[in-house]
PDB file of C-alpha atoms and ligand atoms in Angstrom:
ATOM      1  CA  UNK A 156     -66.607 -51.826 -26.351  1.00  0.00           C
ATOM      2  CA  UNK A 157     -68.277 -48.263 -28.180  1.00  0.00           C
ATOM      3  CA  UNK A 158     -67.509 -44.913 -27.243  1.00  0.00           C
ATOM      4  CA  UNK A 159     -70.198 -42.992 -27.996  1.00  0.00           C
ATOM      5  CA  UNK A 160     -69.983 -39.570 -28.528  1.00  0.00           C
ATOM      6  CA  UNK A 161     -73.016 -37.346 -28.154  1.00  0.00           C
ATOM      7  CA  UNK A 162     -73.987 -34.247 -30.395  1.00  0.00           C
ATOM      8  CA  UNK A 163     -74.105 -30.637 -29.753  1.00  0.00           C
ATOM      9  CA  UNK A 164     -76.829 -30.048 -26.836  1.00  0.00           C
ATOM     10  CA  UNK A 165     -76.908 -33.973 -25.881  1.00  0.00           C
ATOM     11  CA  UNK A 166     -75.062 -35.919 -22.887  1.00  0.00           C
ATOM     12  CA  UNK A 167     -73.758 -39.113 -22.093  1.00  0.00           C
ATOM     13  CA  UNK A 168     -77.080 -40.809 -21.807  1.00  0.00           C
ATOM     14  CA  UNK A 169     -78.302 -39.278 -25.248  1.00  0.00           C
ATOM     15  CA  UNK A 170     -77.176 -42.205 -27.560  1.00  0.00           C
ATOM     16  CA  UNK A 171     -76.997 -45.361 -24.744  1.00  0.00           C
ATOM     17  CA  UNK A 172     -80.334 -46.529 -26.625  1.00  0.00           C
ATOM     18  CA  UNK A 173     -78.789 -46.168 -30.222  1.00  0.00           C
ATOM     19  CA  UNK A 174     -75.761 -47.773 -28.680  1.00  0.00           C
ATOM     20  CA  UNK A 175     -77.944 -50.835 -27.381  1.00  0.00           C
ATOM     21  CA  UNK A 176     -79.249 -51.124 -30.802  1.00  0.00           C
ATOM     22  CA  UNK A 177     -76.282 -51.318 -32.589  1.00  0.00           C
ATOM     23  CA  UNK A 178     -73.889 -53.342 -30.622  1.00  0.00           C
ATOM     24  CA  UNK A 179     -76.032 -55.317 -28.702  1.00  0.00           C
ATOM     25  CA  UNK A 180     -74.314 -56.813 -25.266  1.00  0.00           C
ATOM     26  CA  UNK A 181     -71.330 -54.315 -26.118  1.00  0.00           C
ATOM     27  CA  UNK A 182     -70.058 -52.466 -23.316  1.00  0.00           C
ATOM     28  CA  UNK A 183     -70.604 -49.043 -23.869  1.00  0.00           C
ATOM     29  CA  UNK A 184     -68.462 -45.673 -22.646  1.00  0.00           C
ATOM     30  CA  UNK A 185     -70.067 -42.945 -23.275  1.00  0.00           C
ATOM     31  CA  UNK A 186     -68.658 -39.545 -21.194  1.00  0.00           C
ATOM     32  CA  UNK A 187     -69.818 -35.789 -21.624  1.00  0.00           C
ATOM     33  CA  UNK A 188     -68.869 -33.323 -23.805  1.00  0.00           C
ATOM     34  CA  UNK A 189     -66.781 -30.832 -21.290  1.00  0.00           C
ATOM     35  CA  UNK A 190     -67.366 -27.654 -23.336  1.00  0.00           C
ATOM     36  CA  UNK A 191     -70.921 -25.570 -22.617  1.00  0.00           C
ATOM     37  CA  UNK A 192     -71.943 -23.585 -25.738  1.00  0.00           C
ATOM     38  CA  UNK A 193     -74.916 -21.716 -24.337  1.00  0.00           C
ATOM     39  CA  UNK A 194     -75.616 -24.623 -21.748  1.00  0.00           C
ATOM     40  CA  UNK A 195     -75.432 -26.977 -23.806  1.00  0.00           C
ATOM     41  CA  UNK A 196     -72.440 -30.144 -23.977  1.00  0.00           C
ATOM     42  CA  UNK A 197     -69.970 -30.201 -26.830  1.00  0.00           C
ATOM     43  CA  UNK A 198     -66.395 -32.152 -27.046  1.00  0.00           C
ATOM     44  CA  UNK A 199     -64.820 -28.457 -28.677  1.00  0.00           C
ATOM     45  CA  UNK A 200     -65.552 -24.933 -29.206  1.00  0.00           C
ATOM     46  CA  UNK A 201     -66.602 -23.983 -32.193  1.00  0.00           C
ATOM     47  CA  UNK A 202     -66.319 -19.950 -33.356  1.00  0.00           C
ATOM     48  CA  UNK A 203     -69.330 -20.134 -35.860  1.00  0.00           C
ATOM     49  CA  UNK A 204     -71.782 -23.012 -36.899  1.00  0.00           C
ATOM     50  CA  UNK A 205     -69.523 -25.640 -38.642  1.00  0.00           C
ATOM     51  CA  UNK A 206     -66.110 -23.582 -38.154  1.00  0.00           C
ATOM     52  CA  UNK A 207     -64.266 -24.814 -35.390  1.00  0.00           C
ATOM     53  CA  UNK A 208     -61.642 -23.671 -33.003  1.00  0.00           C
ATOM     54  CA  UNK A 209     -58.712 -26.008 -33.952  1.00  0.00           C
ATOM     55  CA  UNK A 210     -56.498 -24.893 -31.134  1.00  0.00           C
ATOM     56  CA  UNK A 211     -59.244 -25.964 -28.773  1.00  0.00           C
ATOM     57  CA  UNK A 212     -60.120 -29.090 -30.975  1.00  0.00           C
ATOM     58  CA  UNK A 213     -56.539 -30.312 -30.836  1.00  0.00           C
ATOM     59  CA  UNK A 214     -56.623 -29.988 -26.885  1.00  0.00           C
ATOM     60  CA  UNK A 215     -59.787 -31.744 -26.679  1.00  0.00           C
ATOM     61  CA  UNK A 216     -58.527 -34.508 -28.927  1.00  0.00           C
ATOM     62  CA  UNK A 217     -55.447 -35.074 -26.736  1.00  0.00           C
ATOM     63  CA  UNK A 218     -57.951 -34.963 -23.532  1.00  0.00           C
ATOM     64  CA  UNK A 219     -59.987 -37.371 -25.251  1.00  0.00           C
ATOM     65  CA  UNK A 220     -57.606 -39.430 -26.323  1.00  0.00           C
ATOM     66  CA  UNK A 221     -56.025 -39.574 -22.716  1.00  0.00           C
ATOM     67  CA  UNK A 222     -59.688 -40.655 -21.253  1.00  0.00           C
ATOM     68  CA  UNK A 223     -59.835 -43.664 -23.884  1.00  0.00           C
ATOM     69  CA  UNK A 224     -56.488 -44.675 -22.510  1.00  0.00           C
ATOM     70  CA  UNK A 225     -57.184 -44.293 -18.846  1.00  0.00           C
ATOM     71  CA  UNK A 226     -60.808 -45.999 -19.476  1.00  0.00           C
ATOM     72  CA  UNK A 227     -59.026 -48.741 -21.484  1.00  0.00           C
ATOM     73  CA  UNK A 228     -56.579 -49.719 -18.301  1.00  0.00           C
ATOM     74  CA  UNK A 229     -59.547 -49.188 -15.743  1.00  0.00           C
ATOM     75  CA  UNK A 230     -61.834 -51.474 -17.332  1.00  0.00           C
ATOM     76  CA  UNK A 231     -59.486 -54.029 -18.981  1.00  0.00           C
ATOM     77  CA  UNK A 232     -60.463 -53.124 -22.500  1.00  0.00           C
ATOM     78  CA  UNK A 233     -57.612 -54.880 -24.893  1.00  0.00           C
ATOM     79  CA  UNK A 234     -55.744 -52.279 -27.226  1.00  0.00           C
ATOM     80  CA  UNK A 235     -57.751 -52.387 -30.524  1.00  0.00           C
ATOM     81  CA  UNK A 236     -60.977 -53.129 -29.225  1.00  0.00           C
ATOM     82  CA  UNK A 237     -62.466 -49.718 -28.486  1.00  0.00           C
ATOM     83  CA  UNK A 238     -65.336 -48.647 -31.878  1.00  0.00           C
ATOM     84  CA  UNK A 239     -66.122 -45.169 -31.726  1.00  0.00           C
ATOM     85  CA  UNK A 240     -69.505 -43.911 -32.544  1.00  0.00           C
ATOM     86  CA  UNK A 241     -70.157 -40.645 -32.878  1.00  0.00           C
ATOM     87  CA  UNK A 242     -73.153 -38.036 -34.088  1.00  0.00           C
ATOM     88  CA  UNK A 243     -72.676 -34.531 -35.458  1.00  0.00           C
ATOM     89  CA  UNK A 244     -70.120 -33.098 -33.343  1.00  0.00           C
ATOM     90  CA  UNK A 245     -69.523 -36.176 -31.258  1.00  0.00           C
ATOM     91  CA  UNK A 246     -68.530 -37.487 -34.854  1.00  0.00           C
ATOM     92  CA  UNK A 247     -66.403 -34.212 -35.411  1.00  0.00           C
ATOM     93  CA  UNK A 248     -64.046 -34.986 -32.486  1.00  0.00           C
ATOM     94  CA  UNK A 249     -63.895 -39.029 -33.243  1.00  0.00           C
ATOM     95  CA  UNK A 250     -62.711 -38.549 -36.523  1.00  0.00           C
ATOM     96  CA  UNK A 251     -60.229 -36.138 -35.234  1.00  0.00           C
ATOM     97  CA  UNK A 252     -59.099 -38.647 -32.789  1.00  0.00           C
ATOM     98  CA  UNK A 253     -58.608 -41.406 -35.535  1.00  0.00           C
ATOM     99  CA  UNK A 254     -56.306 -38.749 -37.140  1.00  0.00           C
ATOM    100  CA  UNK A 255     -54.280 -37.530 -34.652  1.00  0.00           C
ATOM    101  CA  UNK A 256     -54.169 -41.355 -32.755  1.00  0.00           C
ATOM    102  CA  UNK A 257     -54.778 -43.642 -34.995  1.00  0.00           C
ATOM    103  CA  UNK A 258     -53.859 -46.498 -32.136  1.00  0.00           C
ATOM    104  CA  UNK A 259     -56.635 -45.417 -29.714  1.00  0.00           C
ATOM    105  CA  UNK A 260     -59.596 -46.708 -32.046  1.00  0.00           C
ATOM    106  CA  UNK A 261     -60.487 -49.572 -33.999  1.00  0.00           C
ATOM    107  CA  UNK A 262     -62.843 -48.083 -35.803  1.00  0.00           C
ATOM    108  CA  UNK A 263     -65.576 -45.216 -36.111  1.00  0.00           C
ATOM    109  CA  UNK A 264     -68.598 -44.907 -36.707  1.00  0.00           C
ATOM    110  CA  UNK A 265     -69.408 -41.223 -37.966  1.00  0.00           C
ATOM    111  CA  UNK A 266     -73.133 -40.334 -38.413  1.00  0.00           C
ATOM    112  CA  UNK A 267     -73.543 -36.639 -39.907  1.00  0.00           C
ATOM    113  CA  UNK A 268     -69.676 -35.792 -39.749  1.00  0.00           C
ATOM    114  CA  UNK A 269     -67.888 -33.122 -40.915  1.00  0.00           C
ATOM    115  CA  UNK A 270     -64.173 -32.541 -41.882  1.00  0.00           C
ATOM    116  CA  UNK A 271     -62.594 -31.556 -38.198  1.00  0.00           C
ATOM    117  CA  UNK A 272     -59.235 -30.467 -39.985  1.00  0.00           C
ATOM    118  CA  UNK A 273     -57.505 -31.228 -43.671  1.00  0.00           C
ATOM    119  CA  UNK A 274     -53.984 -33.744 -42.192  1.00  0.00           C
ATOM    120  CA  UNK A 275     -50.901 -31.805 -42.654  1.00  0.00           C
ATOM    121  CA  UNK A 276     -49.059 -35.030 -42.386  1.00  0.00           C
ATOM    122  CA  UNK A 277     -50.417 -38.544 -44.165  1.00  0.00           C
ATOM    123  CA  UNK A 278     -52.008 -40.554 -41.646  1.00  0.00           C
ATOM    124  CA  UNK A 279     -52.043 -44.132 -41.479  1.00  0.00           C
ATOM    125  CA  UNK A 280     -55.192 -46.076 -40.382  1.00  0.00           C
ATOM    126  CA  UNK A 281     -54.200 -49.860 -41.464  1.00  0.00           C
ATOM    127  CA  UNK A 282     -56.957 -50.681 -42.843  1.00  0.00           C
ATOM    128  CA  UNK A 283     -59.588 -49.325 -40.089  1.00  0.00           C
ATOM    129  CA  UNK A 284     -63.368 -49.510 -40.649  1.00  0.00           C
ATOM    130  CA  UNK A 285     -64.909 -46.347 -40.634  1.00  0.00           C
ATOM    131  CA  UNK A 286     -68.708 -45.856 -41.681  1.00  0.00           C
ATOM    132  CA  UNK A 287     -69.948 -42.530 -42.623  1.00  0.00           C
ATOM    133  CA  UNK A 288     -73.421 -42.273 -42.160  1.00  0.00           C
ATOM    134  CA  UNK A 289     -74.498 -39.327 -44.018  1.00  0.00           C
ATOM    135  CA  UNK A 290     -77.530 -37.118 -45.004  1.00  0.00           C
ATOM    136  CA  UNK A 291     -78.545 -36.499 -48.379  1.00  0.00           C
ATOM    137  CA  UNK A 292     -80.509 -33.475 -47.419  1.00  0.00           C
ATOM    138  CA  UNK A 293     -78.533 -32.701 -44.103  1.00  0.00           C
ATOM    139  CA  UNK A 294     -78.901 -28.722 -44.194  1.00  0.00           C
ATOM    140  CA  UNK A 295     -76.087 -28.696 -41.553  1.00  0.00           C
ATOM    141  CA  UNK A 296     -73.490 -31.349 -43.173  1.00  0.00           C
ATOM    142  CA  UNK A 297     -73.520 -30.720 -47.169  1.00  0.00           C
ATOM    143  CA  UNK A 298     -72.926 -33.745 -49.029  1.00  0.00           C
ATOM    144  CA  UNK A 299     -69.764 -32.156 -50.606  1.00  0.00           C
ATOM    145  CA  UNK A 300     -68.426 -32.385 -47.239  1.00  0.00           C
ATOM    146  CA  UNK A 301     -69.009 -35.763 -46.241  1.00  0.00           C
ATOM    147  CA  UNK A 302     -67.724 -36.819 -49.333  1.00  0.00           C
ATOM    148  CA  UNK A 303     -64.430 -34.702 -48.701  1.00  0.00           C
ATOM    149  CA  UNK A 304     -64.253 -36.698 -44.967  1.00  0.00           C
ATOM    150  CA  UNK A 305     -64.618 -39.962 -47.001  1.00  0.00           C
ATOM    151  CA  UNK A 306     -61.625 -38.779 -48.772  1.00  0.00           C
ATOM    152  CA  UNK A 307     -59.693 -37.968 -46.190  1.00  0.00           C
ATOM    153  CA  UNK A 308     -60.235 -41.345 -44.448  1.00  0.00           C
ATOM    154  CA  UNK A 309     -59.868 -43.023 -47.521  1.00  0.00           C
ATOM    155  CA  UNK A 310     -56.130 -41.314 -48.017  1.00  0.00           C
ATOM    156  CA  UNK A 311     -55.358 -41.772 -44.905  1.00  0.00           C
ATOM    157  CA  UNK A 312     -55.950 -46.363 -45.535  1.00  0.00           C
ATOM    158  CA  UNK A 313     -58.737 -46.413 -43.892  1.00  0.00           C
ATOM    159  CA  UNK A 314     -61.447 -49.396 -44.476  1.00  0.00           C
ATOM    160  CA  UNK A 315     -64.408 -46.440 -45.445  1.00  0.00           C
ATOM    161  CA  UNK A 316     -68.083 -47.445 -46.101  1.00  0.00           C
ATOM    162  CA  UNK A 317     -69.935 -43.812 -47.115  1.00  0.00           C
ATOM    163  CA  UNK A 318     -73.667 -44.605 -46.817  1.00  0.00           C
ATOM    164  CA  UNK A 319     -76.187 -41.831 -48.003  1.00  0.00           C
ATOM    165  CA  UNK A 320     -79.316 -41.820 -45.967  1.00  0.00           C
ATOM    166  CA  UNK A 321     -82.741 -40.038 -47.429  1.00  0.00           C
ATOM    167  CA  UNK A 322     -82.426 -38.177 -44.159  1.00  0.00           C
ATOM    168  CA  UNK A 323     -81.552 -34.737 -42.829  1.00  0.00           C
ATOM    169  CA  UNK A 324     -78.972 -34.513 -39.722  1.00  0.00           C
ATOM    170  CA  UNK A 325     -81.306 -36.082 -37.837  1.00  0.00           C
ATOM    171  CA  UNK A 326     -81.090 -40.348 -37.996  1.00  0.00           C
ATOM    172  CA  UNK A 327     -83.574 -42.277 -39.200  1.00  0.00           C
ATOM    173  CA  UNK A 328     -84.482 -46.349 -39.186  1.00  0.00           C
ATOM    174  CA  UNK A 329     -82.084 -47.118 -42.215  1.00  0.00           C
ATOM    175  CA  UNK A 330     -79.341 -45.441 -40.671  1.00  0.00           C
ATOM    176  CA  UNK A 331     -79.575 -47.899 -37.372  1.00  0.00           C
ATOM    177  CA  UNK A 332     -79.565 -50.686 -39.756  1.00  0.00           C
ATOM    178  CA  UNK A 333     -76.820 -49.880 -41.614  1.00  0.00           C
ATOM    179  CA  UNK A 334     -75.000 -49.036 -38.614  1.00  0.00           C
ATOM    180  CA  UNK A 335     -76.192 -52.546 -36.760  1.00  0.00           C
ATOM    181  CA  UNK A 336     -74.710 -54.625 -39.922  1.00  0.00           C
ATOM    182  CA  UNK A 337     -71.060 -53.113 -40.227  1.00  0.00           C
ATOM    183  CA  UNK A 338     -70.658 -53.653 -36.316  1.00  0.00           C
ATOM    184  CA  UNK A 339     -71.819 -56.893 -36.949  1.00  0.00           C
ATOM    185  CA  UNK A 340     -69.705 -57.148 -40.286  1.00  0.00           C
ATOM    186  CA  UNK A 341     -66.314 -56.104 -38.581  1.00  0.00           C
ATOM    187  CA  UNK A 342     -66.634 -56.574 -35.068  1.00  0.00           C
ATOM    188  CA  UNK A 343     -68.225 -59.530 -34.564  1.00  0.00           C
ATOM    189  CA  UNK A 344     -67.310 -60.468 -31.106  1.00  0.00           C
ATOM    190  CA  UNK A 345     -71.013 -58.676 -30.232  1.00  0.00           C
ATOM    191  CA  UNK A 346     -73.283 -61.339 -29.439  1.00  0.00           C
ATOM    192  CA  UNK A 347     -76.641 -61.211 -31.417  1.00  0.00           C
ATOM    193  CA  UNK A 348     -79.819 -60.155 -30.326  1.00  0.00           C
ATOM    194  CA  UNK A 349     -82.113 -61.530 -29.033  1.00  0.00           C
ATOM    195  CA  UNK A 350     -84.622 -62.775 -31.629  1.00  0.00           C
TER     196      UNK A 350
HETATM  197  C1  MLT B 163     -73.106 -29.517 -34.363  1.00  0.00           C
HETATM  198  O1  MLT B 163     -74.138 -28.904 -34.225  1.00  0.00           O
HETATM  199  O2  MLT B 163     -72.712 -30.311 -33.523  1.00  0.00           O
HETATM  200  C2  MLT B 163     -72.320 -29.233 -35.574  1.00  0.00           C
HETATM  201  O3  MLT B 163     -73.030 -29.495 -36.658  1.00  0.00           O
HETATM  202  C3  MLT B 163     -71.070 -29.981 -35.646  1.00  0.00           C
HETATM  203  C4  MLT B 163     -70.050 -29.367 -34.781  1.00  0.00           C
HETATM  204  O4  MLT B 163     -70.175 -28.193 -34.449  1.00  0.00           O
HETATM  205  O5  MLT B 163     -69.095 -30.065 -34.450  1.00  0.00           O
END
């Protein structure tokens, strides 16, 4: 099963077709960011572009983190089955999730992520596959940053594949690919698609 996790602006229906294309046959969860910036969904407040309210993050990450669990006993999804895949600030919050519980994910998939907070603490991920799809020429994400996120996972014994797309923050065809093989590579139990 993928949680997706939508971007600033988006909703829960905003990456069900990206989700289809990636996992295909994968049951997908994909809620609503609860915080309106302006009208639009987020999963946290931010207090400037790309600095972020950590007191609100950390709540949000618990809330979020209490959905997965709730979703995981309503729909009979086993522990260590749930991939999360998020964009831009839908990545932000599932990246702090794997932090702060490692246990509620078995993986991530973060396109255009940023750093959501440096772990006071070292983290252990066991291994976890986490794919950082990023942009070389993402004028919101700067490549110094994704790289810093890689390193963070990486401390933290994570499983991290950092793929650099030609791209801006916006996706592109090469970053579906990429994204279609590692579910494939690592979670397998998706069937294939339909040729
Ligand atoms: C966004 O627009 O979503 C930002 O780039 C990331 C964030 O604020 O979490």
């Amino acid at each position: 099963m993928v949680l997706l996790l939508h971007g600033t602006g988006g909703d829960e229906n905003s990456l069900l077709a990206l989700g289809k294309a990636i996992a295909p046959g994968a049951a997908l969860l994909s809620p609503r960011g609860k915080v309106l910036e302006q009208g639009m969904a987020r999963f946290f407040r931010r207090l400037a572009d790309g600095i972020f309210d950590q007191e609100d993050l950390e709540k949000r990450t618990v809330d979020l983190a209490e959905f997965v669990r709730r979703a995981s006993k309503a729909y009979g999804i086993p522990k260590g089955k749930l991939v999360a895949a998020g964009f831009s600030n839908g990545a932000n919050i599932a990246s702090s999730l794997l932090l702060r519980f490692p246990d509620a994910l078995a993986g991530a998939l973060l396109m255009r992520g940023m750093v959501p907070f440096t772990p006071e603490q070292a983290v252990e991920l066991n291994r976890k596959p986490v794919l950082l799809l990023s942009g070389l020429d993402d004028p919101i994400v700067g490549t110094d940053e994704a790289a810093e996120l890689a390193n963070i996972l990486r401390a933290s014994n994570a499983e991290v594949t950092l793929h650099w797309e030609k791209a801006g923050h916006t996706l592109s065809q090469g970053d579906v690919l990429m994204a279609f093989d590692w579910m494939r590579k690592f979670f397998r139990n998706h069937p294939a698609p339909a040729q």
